[in-house]
Short mmCIF file of the C-alpha atoms (twelve columns), coordinates in Angstrom:
data_MODEL
# 
_entry.id   MODEL 
# 
loop_
_atom_site.group_PDB 
_atom_site.id 
_atom_site.type_symbol 
_atom_site.label_atom_id 
_atom_site.label_alt_id 
_atom_site.label_comp_id 
_atom_site.label_asym_id 
_atom_site.label_seq_id 
_atom_site.Cartn_x 
_atom_site.Cartn_y 
_atom_site.Cartn_z 
_atom_site.pdbx_PDB_model_num 
ATOM 1  C CA . MET A 1  132.580 162.325 132.128 1 
ATOM 2  C CA . ASN A 2  135.076 161.232 129.379 1 
ATOM 3  C CA . ARG A 3  134.931 157.910 127.689 1 
ATOM 4  C CA . LEU A 4  137.366 156.136 129.995 1 
ATOM 5  C CA . GLN A 5  135.321 157.255 133.146 1 
ATOM 6  C CA . ASP A 6  132.090 156.231 131.488 1 
ATOM 7  C CA . PHE A 7  133.597 152.830 130.618 1 
ATOM 8  C CA . THR A 8  135.081 152.525 134.173 1 
ATOM 9  C CA . PHE A 9  131.750 153.610 135.681 1 
ATOM 10 C CA . PHE A 10 129.708 151.220 133.736 1 
ATOM 11 C CA . SER A 11 132.036 148.303 134.084 1 
ATOM 12 C CA . GLN A 12 131.856 148.676 137.853 1 
ATOM 13 C CA . LEU A 13 127.992 149.082 137.674 1 
ATOM 14 C CA . MET A 14 127.698 145.866 135.732 1 
ATOM 15 C CA . ALA A 15 130.032 143.914 137.903 1 
ATOM 16 C CA . ASN A 16 128.189 144.940 141.029 1 
ATOM 17 C CA . ALA A 17 125.028 143.876 139.415 1 
ATOM 18 C CA . ASN A 18 126.299 140.521 138.248 1 
ATOM 19 C CA . MET A 19 125.600 141.690 134.612 1 
ATOM 20 C CA . GLY A 20 127.459 141.178 131.541 1 
ATOM 21 C CA . TRP A 21 126.977 141.742 127.684 1 
ATOM 22 C CA . TRP A 22 127.667 140.039 124.497 1 
ATOM 23 C CA . LYS A 23 128.076 141.448 120.845 1 
ATOM 24 C CA . ALA A 24 126.956 139.248 117.885 1 
ATOM 25 C CA . ASN A 25 129.543 139.376 115.073 1 
ATOM 26 C CA . LEU A 26 127.407 138.192 112.004 1 
ATOM 27 C CA . SER A 27 130.554 137.973 109.710 1 
ATOM 28 C CA . THR A 28 132.227 135.313 111.937 1 
ATOM 29 C CA . ALA A 29 129.009 133.873 113.510 1 
ATOM 30 C CA . ASN A 30 130.465 134.428 116.972 1 
ATOM 31 C CA . TYR A 31 129.537 136.250 120.065 1 
ATOM 32 C CA . GLU A 32 132.161 138.528 121.735 1 
ATOM 33 C CA . CYS A 33 131.372 138.360 125.558 1 
ATOM 34 C CA . SER A 34 132.312 140.460 128.574 1 
ATOM 35 C CA . ASP A 35 134.504 139.231 131.320 1 
ATOM 36 C CA . PHE A 36 131.221 138.301 133.610 1 
ATOM 37 C CA . ILE A 37 129.734 136.231 130.610 1 
ATOM 38 C CA . VAL A 38 133.189 134.527 130.068 1 
ATOM 39 C CA . GLU A 39 133.399 133.535 133.666 1 
ATOM 40 C CA . LEU A 40 129.787 132.518 133.698 1 
ATOM 41 C CA . LEU A 41 130.073 130.295 130.704 1 
ATOM 42 C CA . GLY A 42 133.597 129.127 131.379 1 
ATOM 43 C CA . LEU A 43 134.959 130.517 128.202 1 
ATOM 44 C CA . ASP A 44 138.529 130.928 127.385 1 
ATOM 45 C CA . GLN A 45 140.197 134.316 127.796 1 
ATOM 46 C CA . THR A 46 139.239 135.386 124.175 1 
ATOM 47 C CA . GLY A 47 135.797 135.820 125.282 1 
ATOM 48 C CA . VAL A 48 134.595 134.503 122.028 1 
ATOM 49 C CA . ILE A 49 132.045 131.728 121.540 1 
ATOM 50 C CA . SER A 50 130.430 130.445 118.078 1 
ATOM 51 C CA . PHE A 51 126.695 130.833 117.749 1 
ATOM 52 C CA . GLU A 52 126.693 127.056 117.340 1 
ATOM 53 C CA . ASP A 53 128.491 126.370 120.590 1 
ATOM 54 C CA . PHE A 54 126.466 128.954 122.416 1 
ATOM 55 C CA . ASN A 55 123.282 127.440 120.986 1 
ATOM 56 C CA . LYS A 56 124.266 123.853 122.319 1 
ATOM 57 C CA . ARG A 57 124.109 125.314 125.770 1 
ATOM 58 C CA . ILE A 58 120.525 126.277 125.531 1 
ATOM 59 C CA . GLN A 59 117.628 123.832 126.031 1 
ATOM 60 C CA . LYS A 60 116.467 121.983 122.760 1 
ATOM 61 C CA . GLU A 61 112.977 123.664 122.873 1 
ATOM 62 C CA . GLU A 62 114.604 127.149 122.906 1 
ATOM 63 C CA . GLN A 63 117.235 126.607 120.425 1 
ATOM 64 C CA . LEU A 64 115.278 127.441 117.261 1 
ATOM 65 C CA . SER A 65 114.225 130.890 118.666 1 
ATOM 66 C CA . THR A 66 117.680 131.720 119.839 1 
ATOM 67 C CA . THR A 67 119.320 130.892 116.525 1 
ATOM 68 C CA . VAL A 68 116.763 132.868 114.651 1 
ATOM 69 C CA . HIS A 69 117.669 136.059 116.752 1 
ATOM 70 C CA . SER A 70 121.415 135.262 116.578 1 
ATOM 71 C CA . TYR A 71 121.364 135.257 112.622 1 
ATOM 72 C CA . GLY A 72 118.841 138.279 112.500 1 
ATOM 73 C CA . VAL A 73 116.386 136.281 110.540 1 
ATOM 74 C CA . TYR A 74 112.703 136.667 111.518 1 
# 
């Protein structure tokens, strides 16, 4: 397969499995999200959510561990 075929295949696979992805951008402190995650979280079409806004969607008792992983601090 070539890159476009791979992309198409894995995009369809993830859509059929109701899965998405996100990529942490440590420079901007944002997550860049797939279409599935955008829809799931009700984000705008940019597909970007800040670490802070994402963290607000997480239960208080889980926020610290999530923030630690977001910023890559262990």
